[in-house]
Amino acid sequence: PQPPASALTSPPPQEGPSSLTRPRRLAPRLRVNRKLKQPAVDSAAAFLAQQHSQAEERTGLLQSFLAAQEERGRAEEEWRRREEERERRRELRERRALGTLGRLVTTLELLSSKQDTVNTLLQRLADRHWGGGEGEAGK
């Protein structure tokens, strides 16, 4: 003789009125309540709307961030361009100043040479006038 099927799925019988209850099932069954379907759809739609709204907000934030990054990049490029222009003008000033200093050096060397010539001529003149008078008398 085999034991009854209820003995395989139910706990051992207990003393008292609970022993007459239905046997327990091994896995609970999921119930589909027709009344919950519409609110579940509304809830899903609300969830999707919220997700969409959040996605749009994040997209807006990312676009704002990218616009700020682009503006920062343009500002840095403008700053670099102006810095390069300043450097180029400074180098041009330095080349001009160097050219001017070179011409000044040349002019001072020429003046020094002229001064040497003038001093030599003045010395000859002084020698003739004060010390060279005797030399001419002998001629």
Coordinates of C-alpha atoms in Angstrom, one line a residue:
P1 CA 0.0 0.0 0.0
Q2 CA 1.2 3.5 -0.9
P3 CA 0.8 6.5 1.3
P4 CA -1.8 9.0 0.2
A5 CA -0.6 11.9 -2.1
S6 CA -1.4 14.5 0.5
A7 CA 1.2 12.9 2.8
L8 CA 4.0 13.6 0.3
T9 CA 3.3 17.3 0.0
S10 CA 2.0 18.2 3.4
P11 CA 3.8 18.3 6.8
P12 CA 3.2 15.5 9.2
P13 CA -0.2 15.6 10.7
Q14 CA -0.6 17.7 13.8
E15 CA -2.9 17.1 16.6
G16 CA -6.0 19.3 16.7
P17 CA -8.2 21.1 14.2
S18 CA -5.3 22.2 11.9
S19 CA -4.7 18.6 10.7
L20 CA -7.9 18.9 8.6
T21 CA -6.7 21.8 6.5
R22 CA -5.6 21.6 2.8
P23 CA -2.1 20.4 2.1
R24 CA 0.6 23.1 1.5
R25 CA 1.9 23.6 -2.0
L26 CA 5.6 23.4 -2.6
A27 CA 5.9 26.7 -4.7
P28 CA 3.5 29.6 -4.3
R29 CA 1.4 30.4 -7.4
L30 CA 1.6 33.9 -8.8
R31 CA -1.8 35.5 -9.1
V32 CA -2.7 37.8 -11.9
N33 CA -5.3 40.2 -10.7
R34 CA -7.1 41.8 -13.6
K35 CA -7.8 44.9 -11.5
L36 CA -4.1 45.6 -11.1
K37 CA -3.3 45.5 -14.8
Q38 CA -4.4 49.1 -15.6
P39 CA -2.6 50.7 -12.6
A40 CA 0.4 48.7 -13.5
V41 CA 0.3 50.1 -17.0
D42 CA -0.2 53.6 -15.6
S43 CA 2.7 53.0 -13.2
A44 CA 5.0 51.8 -16.0
A45 CA 4.0 54.8 -18.1
A46 CA 4.7 57.1 -15.2
F47 CA 8.1 55.4 -14.7
L48 CA 9.0 55.7 -18.4
A49 CA 7.9 59.4 -18.4
Q50 CA 10.1 60.0 -15.3
Q51 CA 13.0 58.2 -17.0
H52 CA 12.5 60.2 -20.2
S53 CA 12.3 63.5 -18.2
Q54 CA 15.5 62.6 -16.3
A55 CA 17.2 61.6 -19.6
E56 CA 16.2 65.0 -21.1
E57 CA 17.6 66.8 -18.0
R58 CA 20.9 64.9 -18.2
T59 CA 21.1 65.6 -22.0
G60 CA 20.6 69.3 -21.2
L61 CA 23.3 69.2 -18.6
L62 CA 25.7 67.4 -20.9
Q63 CA 24.9 69.9 -23.7
S64 CA 25.5 72.8 -21.3
F65 CA 28.8 71.2 -20.2
L66 CA 29.9 70.7 -23.7
A67 CA 29.0 74.3 -24.7
A68 CA 31.0 75.5 -21.6
Q69 CA 34.0 73.3 -22.7
E70 CA 33.8 74.6 -26.2
E71 CA 33.7 78.2 -24.9
R72 CA 36.6 77.5 -22.6
G73 CA 38.5 76.0 -25.6
R74 CA 37.8 79.1 -27.7
A75 CA 38.9 81.4 -24.9
E76 CA 42.1 79.5 -24.4
E77 CA 42.8 79.5 -28.2
E78 CA 42.2 83.3 -28.2
W79 CA 44.5 83.7 -25.2
R80 CA 47.2 81.6 -26.9
R81 CA 46.8 83.6 -30.2
R82 CA 47.2 86.9 -28.3
E83 CA 50.1 85.6 -26.4
E84 CA 51.8 84.6 -29.6
E85 CA 51.1 88.0 -31.1
R86 CA 52.7 89.7 -28.0
E87 CA 55.7 87.4 -28.3
R88 CA 56.0 88.2 -32.0
R89 CA 55.8 91.9 -31.3
R90 CA 58.4 91.6 -28.5
E91 CA 60.8 89.7 -30.8
L92 CA 60.3 92.4 -33.5
R93 CA 61.0 95.2 -31.0
E94 CA 64.2 93.3 -29.8
R95 CA 65.4 92.9 -33.5
R96 CA 64.8 96.6 -34.1
A97 CA 66.6 97.5 -30.8
L98 CA 69.4 95.2 -31.8
G99 CA 69.7 96.8 -35.2
T100 CA 69.6 100.3 -33.6
L101 CA 72.3 99.3 -31.2
G102 CA 74.4 97.9 -34.0
R103 CA 74.1 101.2 -35.9
L104 CA 74.9 103.1 -32.7
V105 CA 78.0 101.1 -32.2
T106 CA 79.1 101.7 -35.8
T107 CA 78.4 105.5 -35.3
L108 CA 80.4 105.6 -32.1
E109 CA 83.3 103.7 -33.8
L110 CA 83.2 106.2 -36.6
L111 CA 83.1 109.1 -34.2
S112 CA 86.0 107.7 -32.2
S113 CA 87.9 107.4 -35.5
K114 CA 87.1 111.0 -36.4
Q115 CA 88.0 112.1 -32.9
D116 CA 91.3 110.3 -33.2
T117 CA 91.9 112.1 -36.5
V118 CA 90.9 115.5 -35.0
N119 CA 93.2 114.9 -32.1
T120 CA 96.1 114.0 -34.4
L121 CA 95.5 117.1 -36.5
L122 CA 95.3 119.3 -33.4
Q123 CA 98.5 117.8 -32.0
R124 CA 100.3 118.6 -35.3
L125 CA 98.9 122.1 -35.2
A126 CA 100.1 122.5 -31.6
D127 CA 103.5 121.2 -32.5
R128 CA 103.9 123.6 -35.3
H129 CA 102.6 126.6 -33.4
W130 CA 104.3 126.1 -30.0
G131 CA 107.0 123.6 -30.4
G132 CA 107.6 123.4 -34.1
G133 CA 108.5 127.1 -34.7
E134 CA 112.1 126.3 -34.5
G135 CA 111.7 123.5 -36.9
E136 CA 110.4 125.8 -39.6
A137 CA 113.1 128.3 -39.1
G138 CA 115.6 125.7 -39.8
K139 CA 114.1 125.1 -43.2

